[in-house]
Short mmCIF file of N, CA and C in Angstrom, two decimals:
data_model
loop_
_atom_site.label_atom_id
_atom_site.label_comp_id
_atom_site.label_asym_id
_atom_site.label_seq_id
_atom_site.Cartn_x
_atom_site.Cartn_y
_atom_site.Cartn_z
N MET Y 1 0.58 -62.89 -45.55
CA MET Y 1 1.15 -63.02 -46.00
C MET Y 1 1.73 -64.16 -47.18
N LYS Y 2 1.43 -65.17 -46.40
CA LYS Y 2 1.70 -66.37 -46.99
C LYS Y 2 0.67 -66.34 -48.15
N SER Y 3 -0.31 -65.72 -47.90
CA SER Y 3 -1.68 -65.92 -48.85
C SER Y 3 -1.82 -64.98 -50.31
N LYS Y 4 -1.13 -63.81 -49.05
CA LYS Y 4 -0.77 -62.69 -50.65
C LYS Y 4 0.07 -63.20 -51.73
N LYS Y 5 1.30 -63.88 -51.12
CA LYS Y 5 2.59 -64.29 -51.91
C LYS Y 5 1.96 -65.77 -52.85
N GLN Y 6 1.31 -66.52 -52.40
CA GLN Y 6 0.39 -67.32 -53.31
C GLN Y 6 -0.34 -67.01 -54.52
N LEU Y 7 -1.24 -65.95 -53.88
CA LEU Y 7 -2.49 -65.42 -54.84
C LEU Y 7 -1.97 -64.68 -56.05
N SER Y 8 -0.58 -63.94 -55.76
CA SER Y 8 -0.04 -63.11 -56.14
C SER Y 8 0.68 -62.97 -58.04
N GLU Y 9 0.25 -62.10 -58.56
CA GLU Y 9 0.37 -61.84 -59.73
C GLU Y 9 1.71 -61.55 -60.80
N ASN Y 10 2.11 -60.27 -59.43
CA ASN Y 10 2.62 -59.66 -59.76
C ASN Y 10 4.46 -60.26 -58.79
N PHE Y 11 5.22 -60.02 -59.75
CA PHE Y 11 6.74 -60.36 -59.03
C PHE Y 11 7.72 -59.60 -57.53
N TYR Y 12 6.63 -58.30 -57.86
CA TYR Y 12 7.17 -57.19 -56.41
C TYR Y 12 6.16 -58.01 -55.95
N ILE Y 13 5.80 -58.34 -55.97
CA ILE Y 13 5.08 -58.43 -54.96
C ILE Y 13 5.04 -59.70 -53.92
N GLU Y 14 5.71 -60.82 -54.89
CA GLU Y 14 6.07 -61.87 -54.28
C GLU Y 14 7.60 -61.56 -52.53
N GLU Y 15 8.08 -60.32 -54.07
CA GLU Y 15 9.59 -59.94 -53.56
C GLU Y 15 9.01 -59.35 -52.04
N ILE Y 16 7.73 -58.11 -51.78
CA ILE Y 16 8.04 -57.64 -50.79
C ILE Y 16 7.12 -58.15 -49.58
N SER Y 17 6.58 -59.62 -49.87
CA SER Y 17 5.93 -60.49 -49.26
C SER Y 17 7.10 -61.45 -48.31
N ASP Y 18 8.12 -61.92 -49.12
CA ASP Y 18 9.32 -62.88 -48.30
C ASP Y 18 9.79 -61.32 -47.59
N TYR Y 19 10.10 -60.35 -48.17
CA TYR Y 19 11.04 -59.63 -47.07
C TYR Y 19 9.98 -59.54 -45.62
N LEU Y 20 8.80 -58.97 -46.15
CA LEU Y 20 7.85 -58.65 -44.60
C LEU Y 20 8.13 -60.11 -43.58
N LEU Y 21 8.10 -61.06 -44.66
CA LEU Y 21 8.09 -62.65 -43.62
C LEU Y 21 9.47 -62.62 -43.00
N LYS Y 22 10.03 -62.32 -43.60
CA LYS Y 22 11.45 -62.78 -42.88
C LYS Y 22 11.43 -61.53 -41.53
N GLU Y 23 11.34 -60.13 -42.01
CA GLU Y 23 11.97 -59.34 -40.95
C GLU Y 23 10.72 -59.92 -39.63
N PHE Y 24 9.63 -60.14 -40.19
CA PHE Y 24 8.56 -59.67 -39.04
C PHE Y 24 8.24 -61.49 -38.20
N SER Y 25 8.86 -62.28 -38.68
CA SER Y 25 8.59 -63.58 -38.62
C SER Y 25 9.36 -63.93 -36.89
N ASP Y 26 10.32 -63.69 -36.90
CA ASP Y 26 10.90 -63.71 -35.75
C ASP Y 26 9.96 -62.67 -34.36
N LEU Y 27 9.94 -61.27 -34.31
CA LEU Y 27 8.96 -60.58 -33.73
C LEU Y 27 7.49 -61.74 -33.23
N ASN Y 28 6.96 -61.98 -34.12
CA ASN Y 28 5.24 -62.99 -33.72
C ASN Y 28 5.83 -64.47 -33.41
N LYS Y 29 7.21 -64.60 -33.63
CA LYS Y 29 7.22 -65.81 -32.09
C LYS Y 29 7.19 -65.77 -31.13
N GLN Y 30 7.17 -64.38 -30.17
CA GLN Y 30 8.00 -64.17 -29.20
C GLN Y 30 6.28 -64.24 -28.47
N ASP Y 31 6.60 -65.22 -26.97
CA ASP Y 31 5.37 -65.35 -26.53
C ASP Y 31 4.83 -63.38 -25.72
N ARG Y 32 6.15 -63.72 -25.16
CA ARG Y 32 6.09 -62.35 -24.27
C ARG Y 32 5.82 -60.46 -25.13
N LEU Y 33 5.03 -60.07 -24.34
CA LEU Y 33 5.23 -58.73 -24.74
C LEU Y 33 6.61 -58.15 -24.30
N TYR Y 34 7.26 -58.27 -23.27
CA TYR Y 34 8.89 -57.00 -23.25
C TYR Y 34 9.47 -57.68 -24.63
N LEU Y 35 9.39 -59.23 -24.81
CA LEU Y 35 10.76 -59.95 -25.98
C LEU Y 35 10.38 -58.81 -26.96
N ARG Y 36 8.89 -58.80 -27.38
CA ARG Y 36 8.01 -58.80 -28.69
C ARG Y 36 8.51 -56.96 -29.03
N MET Y 37 8.55 -56.06 -27.65
CA MET Y 37 8.87 -54.97 -27.69
C MET Y 37 10.77 -54.96 -28.04
N PHE Y 38 11.54 -55.94 -27.08
CA PHE Y 38 12.56 -56.05 -27.37
C PHE Y 38 13.04 -56.07 -28.84
N LYS Y 39 12.20 -57.19 -29.32
CA LYS Y 39 12.82 -57.05 -30.78
C LYS Y 39 12.34 -56.16 -31.91
N ARG Y 40 11.37 -55.26 -31.30
CA ARG Y 40 11.34 -54.61 -31.48
C ARG Y 40 12.15 -53.25 -31.87
N ALA Y 41 12.65 -52.84 -30.74
CA ALA Y 41 14.10 -52.07 -30.80
C ALA Y 41 14.93 -51.92 -31.21
N GLN Y 42 15.59 -53.72 -31.43
CA GLN Y 42 16.59 -53.87 -32.18
C GLN Y 42 16.13 -53.83 -33.66
N PHE Y 43 15.06 -53.73 -34.45
CA PHE Y 43 14.40 -53.46 -35.60
C PHE Y 43 15.03 -51.96 -35.38
N PHE Y 44 13.84 -51.27 -34.72
CA PHE Y 44 14.77 -49.54 -35.31
C PHE Y 44 16.20 -49.25 -35.22
N PHE Y 45 17.04 -49.94 -34.48
CA PHE Y 45 17.83 -50.36 -33.85
C PHE Y 45 18.68 -49.99 -34.84
N ARG Y 46 19.10 -51.15 -35.87
CA ARG Y 46 19.05 -51.14 -36.53
C ARG Y 46 18.74 -50.49 -38.43
N ARG Y 47 17.85 -49.40 -37.77
CA ARG Y 47 17.66 -48.76 -38.95
C ARG Y 47 18.02 -47.28 -38.57
N ASN Y 48 18.13 -47.04 -37.57
CA ASN Y 48 19.28 -45.73 -37.15
C ASN Y 48 17.91 -45.19 -36.73
N GLN Y 49 17.11 -45.45 -36.59
CA GLN Y 49 15.99 -45.09 -35.07
C GLN Y 49 16.00 -44.70 -34.04
N TYR Y 50 17.26 -44.77 -33.61
CA TYR Y 50 17.39 -44.36 -32.34
C TYR Y 50 16.61 -43.94 -31.11
N LEU Y 51 15.51 -43.06 -31.58
CA LEU Y 51 14.83 -42.29 -29.96
C LEU Y 51 13.71 -43.49 -30.22
N LYS Y 52 13.23 -44.02 -31.48
CA LYS Y 52 12.02 -45.01 -31.08
C LYS Y 52 12.59 -46.24 -30.91
N ALA Y 53 14.02 -47.11 -31.29
CA ALA Y 53 14.19 -47.88 -30.58
C ALA Y 53 14.76 -48.15 -29.36
N LEU Y 54 15.29 -46.59 -27.96
CA LEU Y 54 15.28 -46.36 -26.70
C LEU Y 54 13.65 -46.39 -26.54
N ILE Y 55 13.05 -45.89 -26.53
CA ILE Y 55 11.60 -45.72 -26.29
C ILE Y 55 11.30 -47.36 -26.10
N LEU Y 56 11.29 -47.94 -27.16
CA LEU Y 56 10.53 -49.64 -27.20
C LEU Y 56 11.72 -50.45 -26.24
N LEU Y 57 12.46 -50.05 -25.66
CA LEU Y 57 13.88 -50.64 -25.20
C LEU Y 57 13.12 -50.66 -23.00
N TYR Y 58 12.84 -49.16 -23.55
CA TYR Y 58 12.47 -48.46 -21.88
C TYR Y 58 11.22 -49.40 -21.99
N GLU Y 59 9.58 -49.36 -22.85
CA GLU Y 59 9.21 -49.73 -22.40
C GLU Y 59 9.25 -51.39 -22.06
N SER Y 60 10.29 -52.56 -22.34
CA SER Y 60 10.46 -53.25 -22.69
C SER Y 60 10.83 -54.18 -20.76
N ILE Y 61 11.98 -52.84 -20.77
CA ILE Y 61 12.05 -53.24 -18.88
C ILE Y 61 11.31 -52.76 -18.23
N ILE Y 62 10.53 -52.19 -18.93
CA ILE Y 62 9.07 -51.74 -17.79
C ILE Y 62 8.34 -53.17 -17.93
N LEU Y 63 8.25 -53.50 -18.42
CA LEU Y 63 7.45 -55.14 -19.29
C LEU Y 63 7.55 -56.24 -18.40
N LEU Y 64 8.70 -56.14 -18.45
CA LEU Y 64 10.09 -56.94 -17.67
C LEU Y 64 9.81 -57.28 -16.20
N PHE Y 65 9.49 -56.23 -15.72
CA PHE Y 65 10.28 -56.12 -14.19
C PHE Y 65 8.57 -56.50 -13.93
N ALA Y 66 7.79 -56.13 -14.35
CA ALA Y 66 6.10 -56.26 -14.22
C ALA Y 66 6.33 -58.00 -14.36
N ASP Y 67 6.60 -58.45 -15.52
CA ASP Y 67 6.53 -59.73 -15.28
C ASP Y 67 7.15 -60.31 -14.46
N VAL Y 68 8.54 -59.94 -13.55
CA VAL Y 68 9.14 -60.50 -12.75
C VAL Y 68 8.54 -60.67 -11.91
N HIS Y 69 8.05 -59.39 -10.80
CA HIS Y 69 7.38 -59.45 -10.60
C HIS Y 69 5.87 -59.67 -9.74
N GLY Y 70 5.03 -60.09 -10.47
CA GLY Y 70 3.91 -60.81 -11.12
C GLY Y 70 3.10 -59.87 -11.14
N ILE Y 71 3.40 -58.73 -11.86
CA ILE Y 71 2.11 -57.33 -11.20
C ILE Y 71 1.08 -57.73 -12.89
N LYS Y 72 -0.04 -58.06 -12.43
CA LYS Y 72 -0.89 -58.27 -13.48
C LYS Y 72 -1.36 -56.94 -14.50
N ASP Y 73 -1.79 -57.09 -15.48
CA ASP Y 73 -2.79 -56.18 -16.44
C ASP Y 73 -1.46 -55.51 -17.06
N VAL Y 74 -0.38 -55.43 -17.48
CA VAL Y 74 0.46 -54.65 -17.34
C VAL Y 74 -0.35 -53.46 -18.46
N MET Y 75 -0.93 -53.15 -19.30
CA MET Y 75 -1.68 -52.40 -20.23
C MET Y 75 -2.70 -51.24 -19.64
N ASN Y 76 -2.59 -51.29 -17.65
CA ASN Y 76 -3.17 -50.56 -17.08
C ASN Y 76 -1.63 -49.38 -16.29
N TYR Y 77 -2.10 -47.95 -16.46
CA TYR Y 77 -1.21 -47.32 -16.00
C TYR Y 77 -1.10 -47.45 -15.09
N ASP Y 78 -1.44 -47.52 -13.73
CA ASP Y 78 -1.29 -48.13 -12.60
C ASP Y 78 0.02 -49.23 -12.12
N SER Y 79 -0.85 -50.18 -12.88
CA SER Y 79 0.62 -50.94 -12.78
C SER Y 79 1.84 -51.13 -13.37
N ARG Y 80 1.96 -50.33 -14.72
CA ARG Y 80 3.17 -49.81 -15.14
C ARG Y 80 3.98 -48.79 -14.50
N GLU Y 81 3.60 -48.03 -13.82
CA GLU Y 81 3.70 -47.01 -12.90
C GLU Y 81 4.43 -47.46 -11.78
N GLU Y 82 3.38 -48.42 -10.75
CA GLU Y 82 4.15 -49.35 -9.88
C GLU Y 82 5.47 -50.42 -10.50
N SER Y 83 5.87 -50.75 -11.85
CA SER Y 83 6.86 -51.32 -11.95
C SER Y 83 7.83 -49.84 -11.87
N ARG Y 84 7.52 -49.12 -12.81
CA ARG Y 84 8.89 -48.12 -13.26
C ARG Y 84 9.27 -47.73 -11.57
N LYS Y 85 8.33 -48.09 -10.12
CA LYS Y 85 8.74 -48.29 -8.96
C LYS Y 85 9.24 -49.15 -8.14
N LYS Y 86 8.94 -49.86 -8.60
CA LYS Y 86 10.15 -51.53 -8.33
C LYS Y 86 11.43 -51.10 -9.51
N ILE Y 87 11.44 -50.89 -10.31
CA ILE Y 87 13.06 -50.80 -11.13
C ILE Y 87 13.57 -49.52 -10.38
N LYS Y 88 13.12 -48.15 -9.67
CA LYS Y 88 13.67 -47.41 -8.81
C LYS Y 88 14.26 -47.83 -7.87
N ALA Y 89 13.80 -48.27 -7.44
CA ALA Y 89 13.94 -48.84 -6.36
C ALA Y 89 14.91 -50.48 -6.18
N GLU Y 90 14.99 -50.72 -7.32
CA GLU Y 90 16.17 -51.88 -7.40
C GLU Y 90 17.60 -51.02 -7.75
N ILE Y 91 17.55 -50.12 -8.69
CA ILE Y 91 18.97 -48.95 -8.95
C ILE Y 91 18.87 -48.34 -7.64
N TYR Y 92 17.91 -48.48 -7.09
CA TYR Y 92 19.14 -47.09 -5.95
C TYR Y 92 19.25 -48.15 -5.09
N ASN Y 93 18.99 -49.65 -4.86
CA ASN Y 93 19.38 -50.60 -3.87
C ASN Y 93 20.50 -51.17 -4.55
N SER Y 94 21.01 -50.97 -5.71
CA SER Y 94 22.16 -51.63 -6.10
C SER Y 94 23.37 -50.60 -5.93
N GLU Y 95 22.58 -49.61 -6.40
CA GLU Y 95 23.61 -47.89 -5.97
C GLU Y 95 24.63 -47.79 -3.92
N ILE Y 96 23.73 -48.43 -3.19
CA ILE Y 96 23.82 -48.77 -1.78
C ILE Y 96 25.02 -50.07 -1.29
N ASP Y 97 24.42 -51.20 -2.02
CA ASP Y 97 24.67 -51.96 -1.90
C ASP Y 97 25.11 -53.03 -2.88
N PRO Y 98 26.73 -52.44 -3.63
CA PRO Y 98 26.51 -53.42 -4.59
C PRO Y 98 26.60 -54.81 -4.98
N GLU Y 99 26.30 -55.46 -4.21
CA GLU Y 99 25.89 -57.49 -3.85
C GLU Y 99 24.87 -57.31 -4.06
N LYS Y 100 23.66 -56.77 -4.22
CA LYS Y 100 22.51 -56.98 -4.65
C LYS Y 100 22.48 -56.60 -5.94
N ASN Y 101 23.45 -56.36 -6.94
CA ASN Y 101 23.79 -56.13 -7.98
C ASN Y 101 23.05 -57.04 -9.29
#
């Protein structure tokens, strides 16, 4: 985007480049996938696209649990399913014993 901005001859390309750089710079700075998905969820939530935001937030939570529990290869369906099971177990445990919450 920076190179497009520098090479642009039109004012509107510079303006669009500035806007896109500002919007996506925070997203690109995140080193973890779950943080990037969380930032994308915030992006869509601010634009009143709640279904996209909710789905991205859910996926972010799944990836966070996978990261915390050391599940490798989060792009694999079975690994993500294992993370979902750990989330369900965590919710179940917190309902039985609130101290574990």
